[in-house]
PDB file of C-alpha atoms in Angstrom:
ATOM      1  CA  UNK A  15      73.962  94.737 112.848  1.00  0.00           C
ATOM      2  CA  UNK A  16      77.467  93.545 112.145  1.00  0.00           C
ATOM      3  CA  UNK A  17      76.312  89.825 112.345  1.00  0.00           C
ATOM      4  CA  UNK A  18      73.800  90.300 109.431  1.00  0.00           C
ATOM      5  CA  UNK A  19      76.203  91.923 107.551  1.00  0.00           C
ATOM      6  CA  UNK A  20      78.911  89.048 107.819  1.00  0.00           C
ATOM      7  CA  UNK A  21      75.406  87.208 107.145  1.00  0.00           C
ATOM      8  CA  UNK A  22      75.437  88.809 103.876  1.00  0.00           C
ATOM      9  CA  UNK A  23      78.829  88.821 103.244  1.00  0.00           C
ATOM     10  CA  UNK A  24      78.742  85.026 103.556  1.00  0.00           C
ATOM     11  CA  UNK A  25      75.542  84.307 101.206  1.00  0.00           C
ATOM     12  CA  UNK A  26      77.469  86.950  98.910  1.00  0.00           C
ATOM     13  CA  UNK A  27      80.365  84.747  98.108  1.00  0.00           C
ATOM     14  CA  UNK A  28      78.624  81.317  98.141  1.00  0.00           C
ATOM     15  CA  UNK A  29      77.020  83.168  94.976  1.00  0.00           C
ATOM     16  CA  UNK A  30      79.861  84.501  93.475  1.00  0.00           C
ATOM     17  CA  UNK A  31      81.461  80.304  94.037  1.00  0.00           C
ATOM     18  CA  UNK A  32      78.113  79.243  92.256  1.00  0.00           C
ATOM     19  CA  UNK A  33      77.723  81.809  89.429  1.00  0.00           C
ATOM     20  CA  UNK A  34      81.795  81.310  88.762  1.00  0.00           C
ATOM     21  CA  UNK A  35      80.794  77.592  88.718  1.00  0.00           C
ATOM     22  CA  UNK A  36      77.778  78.120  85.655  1.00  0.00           C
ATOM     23  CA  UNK A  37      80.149  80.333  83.983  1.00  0.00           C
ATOM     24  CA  UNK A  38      82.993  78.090  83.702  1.00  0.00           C
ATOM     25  CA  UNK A  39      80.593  75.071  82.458  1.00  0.00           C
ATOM     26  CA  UNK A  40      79.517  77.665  79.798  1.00  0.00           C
ATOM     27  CA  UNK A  41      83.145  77.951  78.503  1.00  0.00           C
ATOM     28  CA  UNK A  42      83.631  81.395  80.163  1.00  0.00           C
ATOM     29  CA  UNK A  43      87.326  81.745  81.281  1.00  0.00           C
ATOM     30  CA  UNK A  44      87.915  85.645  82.774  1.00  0.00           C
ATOM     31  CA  UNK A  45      84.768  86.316  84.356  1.00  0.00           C
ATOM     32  CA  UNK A  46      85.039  83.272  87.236  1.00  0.00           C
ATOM     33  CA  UNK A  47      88.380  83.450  87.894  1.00  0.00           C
ATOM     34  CA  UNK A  48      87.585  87.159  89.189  1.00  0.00           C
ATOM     35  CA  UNK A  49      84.505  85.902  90.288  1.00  0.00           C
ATOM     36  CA  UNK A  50      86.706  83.417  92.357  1.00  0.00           C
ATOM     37  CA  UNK A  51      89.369  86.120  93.664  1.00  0.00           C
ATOM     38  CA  UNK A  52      86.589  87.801  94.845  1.00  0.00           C
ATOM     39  CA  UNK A  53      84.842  85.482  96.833  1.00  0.00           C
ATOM     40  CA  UNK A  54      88.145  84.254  98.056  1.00  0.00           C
ATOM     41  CA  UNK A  55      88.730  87.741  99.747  1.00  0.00           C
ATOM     42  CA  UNK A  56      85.689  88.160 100.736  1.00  0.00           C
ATOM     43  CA  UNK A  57      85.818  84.683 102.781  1.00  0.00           C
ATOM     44  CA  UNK A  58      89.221  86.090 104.218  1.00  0.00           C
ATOM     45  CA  UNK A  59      88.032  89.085 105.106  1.00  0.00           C
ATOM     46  CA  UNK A  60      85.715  87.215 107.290  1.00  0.00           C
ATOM     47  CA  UNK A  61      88.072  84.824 108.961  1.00  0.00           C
ATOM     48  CA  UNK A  62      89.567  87.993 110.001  1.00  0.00           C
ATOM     49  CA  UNK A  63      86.478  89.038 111.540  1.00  0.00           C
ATOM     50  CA  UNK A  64      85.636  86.240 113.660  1.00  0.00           C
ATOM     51  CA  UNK A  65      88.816  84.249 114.725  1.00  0.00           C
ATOM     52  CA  UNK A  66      90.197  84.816 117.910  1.00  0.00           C
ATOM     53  CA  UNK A  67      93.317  86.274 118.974  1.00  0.00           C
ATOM     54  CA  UNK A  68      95.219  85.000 121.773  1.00  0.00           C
ATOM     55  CA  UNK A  69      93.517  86.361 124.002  1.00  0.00           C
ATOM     56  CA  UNK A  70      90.259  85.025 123.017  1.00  0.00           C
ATOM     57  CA  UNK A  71      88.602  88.257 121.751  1.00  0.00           C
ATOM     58  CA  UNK A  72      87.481  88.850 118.234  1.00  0.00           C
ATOM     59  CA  UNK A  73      87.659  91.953 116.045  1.00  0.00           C
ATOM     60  CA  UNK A  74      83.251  91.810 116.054  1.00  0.00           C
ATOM     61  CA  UNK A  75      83.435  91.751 119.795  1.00  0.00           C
ATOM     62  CA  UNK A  76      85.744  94.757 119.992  1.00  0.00           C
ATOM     63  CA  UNK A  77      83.427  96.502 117.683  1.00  0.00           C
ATOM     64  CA  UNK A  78      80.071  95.727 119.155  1.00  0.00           C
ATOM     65  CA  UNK A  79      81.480  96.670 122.712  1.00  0.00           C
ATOM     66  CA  UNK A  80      82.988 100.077 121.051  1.00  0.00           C
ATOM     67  CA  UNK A  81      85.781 102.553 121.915  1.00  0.00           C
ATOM     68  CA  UNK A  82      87.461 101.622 125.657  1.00  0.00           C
TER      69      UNK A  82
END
């Protein structure tokens, strides 16, 4: 469940990136650059989810295996 929602997550801000994109063309200033900020956090948020730490584990691994 966690995978499709980083799924989502990840198809979420490659459309934020793309609608930003059209706006800016159309002479929009404001609305991308949040646009932008928001994808940009959203993409960090996952990097958080999936990179290892040193000891190899991730913070989805913890989660699907739950509470020690």
């Amino acid at each position: 469940m966690l995978d499709a929602a980083l799924s989502l997550l990840m198809l979420a801000a490659i459309a934020l990136v793309g609608g930003a994109v059209f706006l800016f063309r159309r002479g929009e200033r404001q609305r991308p650059v949040l646009m932008l900020t928001l994808a940009g956090v959203m993409i960090i948020n996952l990097i958080i989810w999936t990179l290892p730490d040193k000891g190899g584990d991730t913070l989805i691994g913890a989660a699907q295996s739950g509470p020690p």
